[in-house]
Short mmCIF file of C-alpha atoms in Angstrom, two decimals:
data_model
loop_
_atom_site.label_atom_id
_atom_site.label_comp_id
_atom_site.label_asym_id
_atom_site.label_seq_id
_atom_site.Cartn_x
_atom_site.Cartn_y
_atom_site.Cartn_z
CA MET F 1 14.94 38.65 37.22
CA ILE F 2 14.67 41.31 34.49
CA ARG F 3 11.75 41.19 32.07
CA HIS F 4 9.33 43.56 30.35
CA VAL F 5 11.64 46.57 30.73
CA ASN F 6 13.42 49.01 28.42
CA ASP F 7 17.16 49.62 28.03
CA GLN F 8 17.33 52.35 30.69
CA GLN F 9 15.50 50.19 33.22
CA ILE F 10 17.86 47.27 32.58
CA GLY F 11 20.82 49.54 33.19
CA GLY F 12 19.20 50.88 36.35
CA VAL F 13 18.60 47.39 37.75
CA ILE F 14 22.20 46.35 37.10
CA ARG F 15 23.51 49.50 38.75
CA ALA F 16 21.22 49.07 41.79
CA VAL F 17 22.25 45.47 42.38
CA ARG F 18 25.92 46.33 41.91
CA ILE F 19 25.69 49.07 44.52
CA ARG F 20 23.76 46.77 46.87
CA ARG F 21 26.68 44.35 46.66
CA ARG F 22 29.06 47.24 47.35
CA TRP F 23 30.92 46.59 44.12
CA ARG F 24 32.64 49.20 42.03
CA GLN F 25 32.14 49.19 38.30
CA ARG F 26 35.60 47.74 37.86
CA ASP F 27 34.75 44.94 40.33
CA LEU F 28 31.77 43.93 38.21
CA ALA F 29 33.82 44.32 35.04
CA SER F 30 36.44 41.94 36.38
CA ARG F 31 33.88 39.31 37.38
CA ALA F 32 32.07 39.55 34.02
CA ASN F 33 35.32 39.72 32.03
CA VAL F 34 34.38 42.98 30.29
CA SER F 35 35.77 46.51 30.41
CA GLN F 36 34.74 49.09 32.99
CA THR F 37 33.73 51.34 30.10
CA MET F 38 31.28 48.67 28.99
CA ILE F 39 29.77 48.45 32.47
CA SER F 40 29.30 52.21 32.51
CA LYS F 41 27.64 52.11 29.11
CA ILE F 42 25.25 49.35 30.16
CA GLU F 43 24.28 51.07 33.41
CA ARG F 44 23.44 54.24 31.48
CA GLY F 45 21.08 52.21 29.30
CA HIS F 46 23.13 52.48 26.12
CA LEU F 47 22.57 48.89 25.00
CA GLY F 48 22.45 49.45 21.27
CA GLY F 49 25.11 47.40 19.52
CA ILE F 50 26.02 45.41 22.67
CA GLN F 51 25.82 41.66 22.21
CA LEU F 52 23.13 39.92 24.23
CA ASP F 53 25.64 37.35 25.47
CA LEU F 54 27.69 40.14 27.03
CA ILE F 55 24.66 41.57 28.84
CA ARG F 56 23.77 38.10 30.10
CA ARG F 57 27.33 37.67 31.37
CA VAL F 58 27.18 40.92 33.32
CA CYS F 59 23.81 39.97 34.80
CA ALA F 60 25.03 36.47 35.68
CA ALA F 61 27.89 37.98 37.69
CA LEU F 62 25.24 39.77 39.76
CA GLU F 63 22.97 36.69 39.89
CA ILE F 64 20.36 38.51 37.80
CA ARG F 65 18.35 36.43 35.35
CA VAL F 66 17.35 38.06 32.07
CA GLU F 67 14.28 36.95 30.15
CA LEU F 68 13.41 38.24 26.69
CA GLU F 69 9.88 38.53 25.39
CA ALA F 70 9.05 38.97 21.72
CA ARG F 71 5.86 40.88 20.91
CA TRP F 72 4.08 41.27 17.59
CA ARG F 73 0.68 42.76 16.79
CA GLY F 74 -0.81 42.36 20.22
CA GLY F 75 -1.74 38.72 20.76
CA GLU F 76 -1.04 37.63 17.19
CA LEU F 77 2.36 36.19 18.08
CA ASP F 78 0.91 33.90 20.75
CA ARG F 79 -1.74 32.67 18.33
CA LEU F 80 0.87 32.05 15.64
CA ARG F 81 3.14 30.18 18.05
CA ASN F 82 0.28 28.10 19.42
CA ALA F 83 -0.88 27.27 15.89
CA ARG F 84 2.56 25.90 14.99
CA HIS F 85 2.68 23.86 18.18
CA SER F 86 -0.83 22.50 17.57
CA ALA F 87 0.07 21.52 14.01
CA LEU F 88 3.15 19.61 15.20
CA HIS F 89 1.10 18.03 17.98
CA GLU F 90 -1.54 16.83 15.50
CA CYS F 91 1.06 15.45 13.10
CA VAL F 92 2.80 13.39 15.78
CA ALA F 93 -0.51 12.19 17.25
CA ARG F 94 -1.66 11.01 13.80
CA SER F 95 1.47 8.94 13.41
CA PHE F 96 0.83 7.20 16.73
CA ALA F 97 -2.72 6.40 15.65
CA LEU F 98 -1.11 3.95 13.20
CA ARG F 99 0.76 2.16 15.98
CA SER F 100 -1.79 -0.20 17.48
CA ALA F 101 0.61 -1.29 20.23
CA TRP F 102 0.71 2.22 21.65
CA THR F 103 -1.87 4.24 23.59
CA ILE F 104 -1.34 7.98 23.56
CA ALA F 105 -2.63 10.75 25.83
CA PRO F 106 -2.22 14.42 24.81
CA GLU F 107 -1.61 17.41 27.05
CA VAL F 108 -1.27 15.48 30.30
CA SER F 109 -1.11 17.82 33.29
CA PHE F 110 0.38 16.70 36.59
CA SER F 111 0.93 17.94 40.13
CA ILE F 112 3.10 15.55 42.12
CA PHE F 113 4.99 16.36 45.30
CA GLY F 114 4.52 20.06 44.58
CA GLU F 115 5.95 19.76 41.06
CA ARG F 116 3.59 20.82 38.28
CA GLY F 117 3.71 20.76 34.53
CA ILE F 118 2.22 19.48 31.28
CA ILE F 119 3.47 16.58 29.19
CA ASP F 120 2.78 17.23 25.51
CA LEU F 121 2.23 13.57 24.67
CA LEU F 122 2.42 10.53 26.94
CA ALA F 123 2.61 7.20 25.11
CA TRP F 124 2.11 3.78 26.71
CA ASN F 125 2.85 0.31 25.39
CA PRO F 126 1.20 -2.06 27.92
CA ASP F 127 2.53 -5.25 26.35
CA ARG F 128 6.13 -4.11 26.65
CA GLN F 129 5.56 -2.03 29.81
CA ALA F 130 7.16 0.93 28.03
CA LEU F 131 6.27 4.53 28.84
CA LEU F 132 7.37 7.31 26.49
CA VAL F 133 7.33 11.01 27.37
CA ILE F 134 7.24 13.22 24.27
CA GLU F 135 8.19 16.89 24.29
CA LEU F 136 7.30 19.01 21.24
CA LYS F 137 9.38 22.05 20.35
CA THR F 138 8.62 24.43 17.49
CA ALA F 139 11.43 26.74 18.62
CA ILE F 140 14.53 26.21 20.75
CA VAL F 141 15.14 29.07 23.17
CA ASP F 142 17.07 27.74 26.18
CA VAL F 143 18.75 24.35 25.78
CA ASN F 144 19.67 24.01 29.45
CA GLU F 145 16.09 24.69 30.51
CA LEU F 146 14.85 22.16 27.96
CA VAL F 147 17.10 19.43 29.35
CA GLY F 148 16.27 20.20 32.97
CA THR F 149 12.51 20.53 32.53
CA PHE F 150 12.23 17.42 30.37
CA ASP F 151 14.27 15.37 32.83
CA ARG F 152 11.78 16.31 35.57
CA LYS F 153 8.85 15.14 33.43
CA ILE F 154 10.55 11.81 32.74
CA ARG F 155 11.29 11.37 36.43
CA LEU F 156 7.61 11.87 37.35
CA ALA F 157 6.12 10.00 34.38
CA ARG F 158 5.57 6.71 36.23
CA GLU F 159 3.42 8.41 38.89
CA VAL F 160 1.54 10.27 36.15
CA ALA F 161 0.77 6.98 34.38
CA ILE F 162 -0.45 5.40 37.62
CA GLU F 163 -2.77 8.35 38.22
CA ARG F 164 -4.25 7.79 34.75
CA GLY F 165 -5.10 4.21 35.71
CA TRP F 166 -2.63 2.54 33.35
CA ALA F 167 -1.55 -0.94 34.46
CA VAL F 168 2.00 0.00 35.35
CA GLY F 169 4.08 -2.93 36.57
CA PRO F 170 7.31 -3.03 38.58
CA ASN F 171 9.48 -3.50 35.48
CA ILE F 172 8.24 -0.43 33.59
CA SER F 173 10.74 1.45 31.44
CA VAL F 174 10.42 5.24 31.09
CA SER F 175 11.87 6.92 28.01
CA GLY F 176 11.97 10.43 26.59
CA TRP F 177 11.73 11.80 23.06
CA VAL F 178 12.21 15.48 22.20
CA ILE F 179 10.69 16.25 18.79
CA VAL F 180 11.87 19.51 17.25
CA ALA F 181 10.21 21.17 14.26
CA ASP F 182 12.72 21.14 11.41
CA SER F 183 14.01 24.60 10.54
CA ARG F 184 17.36 26.22 9.84
CA THR F 185 17.12 28.25 13.03
CA ASN F 186 16.45 25.20 15.19
CA ARG F 187 19.24 23.23 13.53
CA ARG F 188 21.68 26.06 14.09
CA ARG F 189 20.60 26.46 17.70
CA LEU F 190 21.02 22.78 18.46
CA GLN F 191 24.32 22.66 16.60
CA ASP F 192 25.64 25.32 18.98
CA HIS F 193 24.90 22.99 21.91
CA ALA F 194 25.82 19.68 20.28
CA ALA F 195 27.95 18.34 23.15
CA VAL F 196 25.25 18.90 25.79
CA LEU F 197 22.53 17.41 23.61
CA ARG F 198 24.62 14.41 22.62
CA ALA F 199 25.13 13.60 26.30
CA ALA F 200 21.48 14.17 27.23
CA TYR F 201 19.92 12.45 24.20
CA PRO F 202 22.27 9.83 22.77
CA MET F 203 19.69 8.26 20.44
CA ASP F 204 18.84 9.84 17.08
CA GLY F 205 15.76 9.73 14.86
CA ARG F 206 16.69 6.46 13.15
CA GLY F 207 17.18 4.80 16.49
CA ILE F 208 13.78 5.86 17.81
CA ARG F 209 12.05 4.34 14.78
CA ARG F 210 13.56 0.96 15.59
CA TRP F 211 12.87 1.35 19.30
CA LEU F 212 9.17 2.14 18.75
CA MET F 213 8.76 -1.22 17.05
CA GLU F 214 10.72 -3.05 19.78
CA PRO F 215 10.68 -0.82 22.90
CA THR F 216 13.29 -2.51 25.06
CA GLY F 217 14.98 -0.57 27.84
CA SER F 218 14.92 3.17 28.51
CA ILE F 219 16.13 5.59 25.84
CA ARG F 220 16.62 9.32 25.42
CA CYS F 221 16.18 10.72 21.94
CA LEU F 222 16.10 14.04 20.12
CA GLY F 223 15.13 14.34 16.47
CA PHE F 224 13.72 16.73 13.90
CA TRP F 225 10.25 16.26 12.45
CA ARG F 226 9.35 17.00 8.86
CA GLU F 227 5.62 16.93 8.24
CA GLN F 228 5.89 16.62 4.44
CA GLU F 229 8.12 13.57 4.63
CA GLU F 230 5.87 12.16 7.35
CA THR F 231 2.86 12.43 5.04
CA ARG F 232 4.66 10.67 2.18
CA SER F 233 5.84 7.99 4.57
CA VAL F 234 2.36 7.29 5.88
CA GLN F 235 1.14 6.84 2.34
CA ARG F 236 3.83 4.24 1.68
CA THR F 237 3.40 2.11 4.79
CA THR F 238 1.81 1.85 8.18
CA ALA F 239 5.03 0.59 9.74
CA VAL F 240 7.11 2.86 11.93
CA GLN F 241 9.20 4.53 9.24
CA ARG F 242 8.23 8.14 9.60
CA VAL F 243 10.65 10.42 11.43
CA ARG F 244 13.27 11.95 9.19
CA CYS F 245 16.21 13.31 11.15
CA ARG F 246 19.12 14.37 8.99
CA ARG F 247 22.35 14.23 10.99
CA THR F 248 25.58 16.15 10.73
CA ALA F 249 28.92 14.82 11.85
CA SER F 250 29.33 17.05 14.90
CA ILE F 251 25.88 16.23 16.34
CA ARG F 252 25.62 12.69 15.05
CA GLY F 253 24.88 11.26 18.51
CA ALA F 254 22.09 13.68 19.36
CA ILE F 255 20.12 14.40 16.22
#
């Protein structure tokens, strides 16, 4: 894995792993579907102007994982990111406070069979024996990681609920809802992965509103959250009519 390094160090790591595999530059170029000249340029640390996707492709051929880290004014970026997440968390939690049928638990940590993590919001409807795992995203970075990590949380949610002392019966349904902060960047990012998201989360924001009132069966949903529209909606009614998820034709099934 490559992280916290400069351009020259990235090139050095790629070169070292290539040599360890006893590959020539043209061998790596063939496997990554790039030119040998490009491999030489990368290994010398001349990454300016090279697309990130190309660098990832070269690293993938060597089974090297690349992680990017954005930094800004020391710890200010972390505080800004956490503040956005906390604001979204509070907005969603307030909406559930109006749903008397649902009990909600925030920031639920778990450690089951060696698997650890934190569920942003865990909602429980005891009358309908419906458990809902909610994942909050202010920014979309890695769609594949999102799908994989969230699937693990849904899979372990029943055991998490039992550990909390909730009266979980044999006919419990476990559902998942990914809530994404509405922004042009997030919409563009999800649009780029529409097919994957449509398969993973077939229900949209309108569907989840109906399901929350009548939670029958297990669902998977992804939708955008607009706090301003949520506030206006709460003022109009206490019914479940609050998530606004504008859809486009190509991602109609996911968002």
